[in-house]
Amino acid sequence: MSSDLDRRRLLGRALSFGALGLLGGCNFDHPNHPDLADRFLHLLSRWNDRVQAALFDPATLAPTFPAAAITRPPRFNAYYTIEHVRVVDGALWHLDLFGAIAEKRPWRLADFRAAPQASQITRLVCVEGWRVIGQWSGVPLGWFLRRVGADLGARYLSFRCADGYHSSIDMASALHPQTILALDFLGQPLTPPFGFPLRLRIPTKLGFKNPKSLVALGVTNRYPGGYWEDQGYNWFSGS
Ligand SMILES: Nc1nc2c(c(=O)[nH]1)N[C@H]1C(S)=C(S)[C@@H](COP(=O)(O)O)O[C@H]1N2
Ligand SMILES: [Mo]
């Protein structure tokens, strides 16, 4: 049973990285049919998303680690360098809610602090070829979605960030027990470069699917894409 699950996870990874390799390594451009090549790549990647979604086991946990394995110092990454991090004012900050959510009242920092918290020591894997282990704590996203009356039958969650970054995930991954809206790193509030005041922490997906400094969260059936997703990174990107 467990080796069967391992094989499925491996297959998922092979498909995921195989598709990334195809996207990065081959030249499908045809001088007469540039749109056709684009459309082919897009279809290939969306097919890959569906295979990965079908293989995703909502009960399989991402690996967890002992405190001694935590990477120090942590490693920053964004589509800009660390001097350009936009600092959010925690007192004014709120998370806007949009789409298929019954209670759209924005959530403030105190609301998230008052909610149930979960902690995890997990690995963040960046497609650029590095990985770090860290300890994140915060509100389980599944709890939050139920609390605000989100339509759990909808397909996508869409996230928008203070720096203009955006990303999206499937509902099954959103409801995974290790998917949290993180407030803390190593037991202290997140610092601005690492996503203050609130970031998505989803250890079953690659680093770029972990948007930092969230300003809005939506539930939708319309494919939302994302900053890197729109530039050809595979959308599902299980890690
Ligand atoms: N708001 C925002 N979130 C973001 C990014 C970004 O540029 N802006 N980059 C992503 C990428 S590519 C990675 S690998 C992780 C890095 O998270 P870290 O800085 O905590 O290591 O954040 C993700 N979330
Ligand atoms: Mo990344």
Short mmCIF file of C-alpha atoms and ligand atoms in Angstrom, two decimals:
data_model
loop_
_atom_site.label_atom_id
_atom_site.label_comp_id
_atom_site.label_asym_id
_atom_site.label_seq_id
_atom_site.Cartn_x
_atom_site.Cartn_y
_atom_site.Cartn_z
CA MET A 1 0.00 0.00 0.00
CA SER A 2 2.60 2.54 1.04
CA SER A 3 4.96 1.56 -1.77
CA ASP A 4 2.05 1.98 -4.16
CA LEU A 5 1.55 5.49 -2.78
CA ASP A 6 5.29 6.17 -3.12
CA ARG A 7 5.19 5.07 -6.74
CA ARG A 8 2.25 7.36 -7.40
CA ARG A 9 4.08 10.28 -5.84
CA LEU A 10 7.18 9.48 -7.88
CA LEU A 11 5.14 9.26 -11.04
CA GLY A 12 3.58 12.60 -10.18
CA ARG A 13 7.03 14.13 -9.80
CA ALA A 14 8.36 12.56 -12.95
CA LEU A 15 5.41 13.96 -14.90
CA SER A 16 5.76 17.34 -13.28
CA PHE A 17 9.48 17.76 -13.86
CA GLY A 18 9.26 16.02 -17.22
CA ALA A 19 6.83 18.66 -18.41
CA LEU A 20 8.99 21.46 -17.03
CA GLY A 21 11.92 20.00 -18.93
CA LEU A 22 9.91 19.93 -22.12
CA LEU A 23 8.81 23.52 -21.64
CA GLY A 24 12.33 24.68 -20.95
CA GLY A 25 14.39 22.48 -23.18
CA CYS A 26 12.66 22.20 -26.52
CA ASN A 27 11.99 24.75 -29.14
CA PHE A 28 8.49 24.35 -30.51
CA ASP A 29 8.56 27.68 -32.30
CA HIS A 30 7.51 27.53 -35.87
CA PRO A 31 8.01 30.75 -37.85
CA ASN A 32 4.65 30.37 -39.59
CA HIS A 33 2.63 29.13 -36.61
CA PRO A 34 3.85 30.76 -33.40
CA ASP A 35 0.35 30.70 -31.89
CA LEU A 36 -0.01 27.01 -32.64
CA ALA A 37 3.19 26.21 -30.75
CA ASP A 38 2.01 28.33 -27.83
CA ARG A 39 -1.35 26.66 -27.77
CA PHE A 40 0.25 23.21 -27.94
CA LEU A 41 2.47 23.97 -24.95
CA HIS A 42 -0.47 25.36 -23.02
CA LEU A 43 -2.59 22.27 -23.73
CA LEU A 44 0.30 19.99 -22.75
CA SER A 45 0.72 21.76 -19.43
CA ARG A 46 -3.03 21.78 -18.66
CA TRP A 47 -3.17 18.03 -19.46
CA ASN A 48 -0.27 17.59 -17.06
CA ASP A 49 -2.26 19.55 -14.42
CA ARG A 50 -5.18 17.14 -14.77
CA VAL A 51 -2.93 14.06 -14.44
CA GLN A 52 -1.28 15.51 -11.35
CA ALA A 53 -4.65 16.48 -9.84
CA ALA A 54 -5.90 12.91 -10.39
CA LEU A 55 -2.77 11.48 -8.72
CA PHE A 56 -2.91 13.92 -5.79
CA ASP A 57 -3.77 12.03 -2.62
CA PRO A 58 -5.34 14.42 -0.10
CA ALA A 59 -4.30 12.09 2.77
CA THR A 60 -0.59 11.86 1.85
CA LEU A 61 1.51 14.22 3.94
CA ALA A 62 4.58 16.10 2.77
CA PRO A 63 7.70 15.10 4.74
CA THR A 64 8.27 16.80 8.12
CA PHE A 65 11.63 17.28 9.81
CA PRO A 66 13.18 17.68 13.29
CA ALA A 67 14.03 21.19 14.54
CA ALA A 68 17.74 20.44 14.04
CA ALA A 69 17.16 20.22 10.27
CA ILE A 70 15.91 23.82 9.95
CA THR A 71 17.97 25.82 7.43
CA ARG A 72 19.68 28.85 9.01
CA PRO A 73 19.56 31.51 7.84
CA PRO A 74 16.44 31.05 5.67
CA ARG A 75 16.71 31.83 1.98
CA PHE A 76 14.76 34.70 0.40
CA ASN A 77 13.32 34.56 -3.08
CA ALA A 78 10.99 36.78 -5.09
CA TYR A 79 10.79 38.16 -8.63
CA TYR A 80 12.88 41.11 -7.34
CA THR A 81 15.83 41.44 -4.95
CA ILE A 82 15.46 41.77 -1.18
CA GLU A 83 16.06 45.58 -1.10
CA HIS A 84 12.83 46.03 -3.03
CA VAL A 85 10.52 44.21 -0.61
CA ARG A 86 7.28 46.13 -0.05
CA VAL A 87 6.71 46.55 3.70
CA VAL A 88 3.08 46.07 4.74
CA ASP A 89 1.62 48.06 7.70
CA GLY A 90 0.16 45.35 9.96
CA ALA A 91 -2.23 47.78 11.70
CA LEU A 92 -3.90 48.79 8.40
CA TRP A 93 -3.59 45.42 6.70
CA HIS A 94 -6.56 43.19 5.94
CA LEU A 95 -7.20 40.21 3.70
CA ASP A 96 -9.94 40.87 1.15
CA LEU A 97 -12.19 37.96 0.21
CA PHE A 98 -13.78 37.58 -3.22
CA GLY A 99 -15.68 35.08 -5.35
CA ALA A 100 -17.66 32.08 -4.05
CA ILE A 101 -17.43 32.97 -0.33
CA ALA A 102 -20.56 33.57 1.80
CA GLU A 103 -18.99 35.90 4.39
CA LYS A 104 -16.82 38.41 2.54
CA ARG A 105 -16.00 40.64 5.52
CA PRO A 106 -12.22 41.29 5.25
CA TRP A 107 -10.06 39.57 7.88
CA ARG A 108 -7.60 41.58 9.97
CA LEU A 109 -4.46 40.34 11.68
CA ALA A 110 -6.24 39.99 15.06
CA ASP A 111 -8.87 37.74 13.43
CA PHE A 112 -6.17 35.38 12.20
CA ARG A 113 -4.37 35.46 15.57
CA ALA A 114 -7.64 34.46 17.31
CA ALA A 115 -8.17 31.47 14.99
CA PRO A 116 -6.85 27.90 15.58
CA GLN A 117 -3.15 27.55 14.75
CA ALA A 118 -1.08 24.67 13.37
CA SER A 119 2.69 24.38 13.14
CA GLN A 120 4.90 22.43 10.74
CA ILE A 121 8.58 21.89 9.99
CA THR A 122 8.59 21.28 6.27
CA ARG A 123 10.65 21.81 3.14
CA LEU A 124 10.22 24.57 0.54
CA VAL A 125 11.52 23.60 -2.90
CA CYS A 126 12.22 26.31 -5.50
CA VAL A 127 12.31 25.41 -9.20
CA GLU A 128 15.55 27.39 -9.41
CA GLY A 129 17.20 24.36 -7.80
CA TRP A 130 17.41 24.94 -4.06
CA ARG A 131 15.45 23.87 -1.01
CA VAL A 132 15.16 25.01 2.58
CA ILE A 133 13.57 23.55 5.70
CA GLY A 134 11.67 25.94 7.95
CA GLN A 135 9.07 26.09 10.68
CA TRP A 136 5.85 27.85 9.76
CA SER A 137 2.73 28.28 11.92
CA GLY A 138 -0.68 29.66 11.15
CA VAL A 139 -4.31 28.99 10.40
CA PRO A 140 -5.18 25.81 8.45
CA LEU A 141 -6.62 27.00 5.13
CA GLY A 142 -9.35 24.31 5.22
CA TRP A 143 -10.57 25.65 8.58
CA PHE A 144 -10.58 29.20 7.22
CA LEU A 145 -12.50 28.27 4.06
CA ARG A 146 -15.21 26.52 6.11
CA ARG A 147 -15.35 29.42 8.58
CA VAL A 148 -16.04 32.01 5.86
CA GLY A 149 -18.50 29.78 4.02
CA ALA A 150 -16.42 29.22 0.89
CA ASP A 151 -17.91 27.00 -1.82
CA LEU A 152 -15.75 23.89 -1.24
CA GLY A 153 -17.02 22.48 -4.53
CA ALA A 154 -15.39 25.30 -6.51
CA ARG A 155 -12.25 24.44 -8.48
CA TYR A 156 -9.71 27.14 -7.65
CA LEU A 157 -8.33 29.39 -4.97
CA SER A 158 -6.81 32.61 -6.18
CA PHE A 159 -4.25 34.63 -4.16
CA ARG A 160 -3.10 38.24 -4.63
CA CYS A 161 -0.07 39.78 -2.89
CA ALA A 162 1.06 43.23 -1.78
CA ASP A 163 3.87 43.23 -4.39
CA GLY A 164 1.57 42.40 -7.31
CA TYR A 165 2.53 38.72 -7.29
CA HIS A 166 -0.35 36.28 -7.66
CA SER A 167 -0.89 32.54 -7.75
CA SER A 168 -3.66 29.93 -7.56
CA ILE A 169 -4.20 26.36 -6.39
CA ASP A 170 -6.80 23.60 -6.73
CA MET A 171 -9.44 23.10 -4.00
CA ALA A 172 -8.18 19.59 -3.01
CA SER A 173 -4.71 21.01 -2.29
CA ALA A 174 -6.27 23.95 -0.41
CA LEU A 175 -8.08 21.51 1.90
CA HIS A 176 -4.93 19.41 2.51
CA PRO A 177 -4.20 19.29 6.29
CA GLN A 178 -0.70 20.80 5.88
CA THR A 179 -1.88 23.81 3.85
CA ILE A 180 -1.83 26.86 6.15
CA LEU A 181 -2.16 30.62 6.08
CA ALA A 182 1.13 31.19 7.90
CA LEU A 183 1.63 34.06 10.37
CA ASP A 184 4.84 32.92 12.07
CA PHE A 185 8.28 31.61 11.19
CA LEU A 186 10.29 29.96 13.99
CA GLY A 187 7.60 31.06 16.45
CA GLN A 188 7.93 34.78 15.57
CA PRO A 189 5.80 36.90 13.22
CA LEU A 190 6.92 36.61 9.59
CA THR A 191 9.34 39.36 8.60
CA PRO A 192 8.53 41.51 5.50
CA PRO A 193 10.84 39.61 3.09
CA PHE A 194 9.30 36.29 4.12
CA GLY A 195 5.67 37.30 3.76
CA PHE A 196 4.52 39.51 6.67
CA PRO A 197 1.80 39.53 7.74
CA LEU A 198 0.31 36.42 6.09
CA ARG A 199 1.51 33.97 3.45
CA LEU A 200 0.33 30.71 1.99
CA ARG A 201 2.45 27.79 3.15
CA ILE A 202 1.72 24.67 1.12
CA PRO A 203 4.44 22.00 1.46
CA THR A 204 2.81 19.73 -1.16
CA LYS A 205 3.65 22.27 -3.88
CA LEU A 206 6.73 24.04 -5.22
CA GLY A 207 7.96 27.32 -3.71
CA PHE A 208 6.38 29.62 -6.30
CA LYS A 209 2.92 28.31 -5.24
CA ASN A 210 3.55 29.80 -1.73
CA PRO A 211 2.51 33.46 -2.23
CA LYS A 212 3.78 35.90 0.43
CA SER A 213 2.22 39.06 1.93
CA LEU A 214 -1.30 38.16 0.85
CA VAL A 215 -3.82 40.96 0.33
CA ALA A 216 -6.71 39.01 -1.20
CA LEU A 217 -8.05 35.46 -1.42
CA GLY A 218 -10.76 34.29 -3.78
CA VAL A 219 -12.69 31.14 -4.62
CA THR A 220 -13.59 30.66 -8.28
CA ASN A 221 -14.31 28.22 -11.09
CA ARG A 222 -12.45 30.39 -13.62
CA TYR A 223 -8.78 29.40 -14.04
CA PRO A 224 -6.84 32.20 -12.31
CA GLY A 225 -3.27 31.40 -13.45
CA GLY A 226 -0.45 33.22 -11.69
CA TYR A 227 2.73 35.30 -12.04
CA TRP A 228 5.00 32.38 -13.00
CA GLU A 229 2.17 30.13 -14.15
CA ASP A 230 1.35 32.63 -16.92
CA GLN A 231 4.99 32.45 -18.06
CA GLY A 232 4.90 28.68 -18.59
CA TYR A 233 5.59 27.17 -15.16
CA ASN A 234 3.43 24.10 -14.75
CA TRP A 235 0.30 25.19 -12.85
CA PHE A 236 -0.25 22.19 -10.51
CA SER A 237 3.45 21.88 -9.54
CA GLY A 238 3.28 19.30 -6.75
CA SER A 239 6.70 19.12 -5.12
N1 LIG B 1 4.50 37.89 -2.93
C1 LIG B 1 5.38 37.01 -3.45
N2 LIG B 1 5.33 35.73 -3.05
C2 LIG B 1 6.22 34.83 -3.54
C3 LIG B 1 7.19 35.20 -4.51
C4 LIG B 1 7.18 36.57 -4.94
O1 LIG B 1 7.98 37.01 -5.79
N3 LIG B 1 6.28 37.45 -4.37
N4 LIG B 1 8.08 34.27 -5.00
C5 LIG B 1 7.76 32.85 -4.82
C6 LIG B 1 8.91 31.95 -5.00
S1 LIG B 1 9.45 31.70 -6.59
C7 LIG B 1 9.47 31.24 -3.97
S2 LIG B 1 10.67 30.07 -4.22
C8 LIG B 1 9.06 31.48 -2.56
C9 LIG B 1 10.25 31.83 -1.70
O2 LIG B 1 9.86 31.96 -0.35
P1 LIG B 1 10.94 32.40 0.72
O3 LIG B 1 11.41 33.78 0.39
O4 LIG B 1 10.24 32.29 2.04
O5 LIG B 1 12.08 31.39 0.62
O6 LIG B 1 8.11 32.54 -2.46
C10 LIG B 1 7.13 32.55 -3.47
N5 LIG B 1 6.15 33.54 -3.10
MO MO B 2 10.77 29.78 -6.52
#
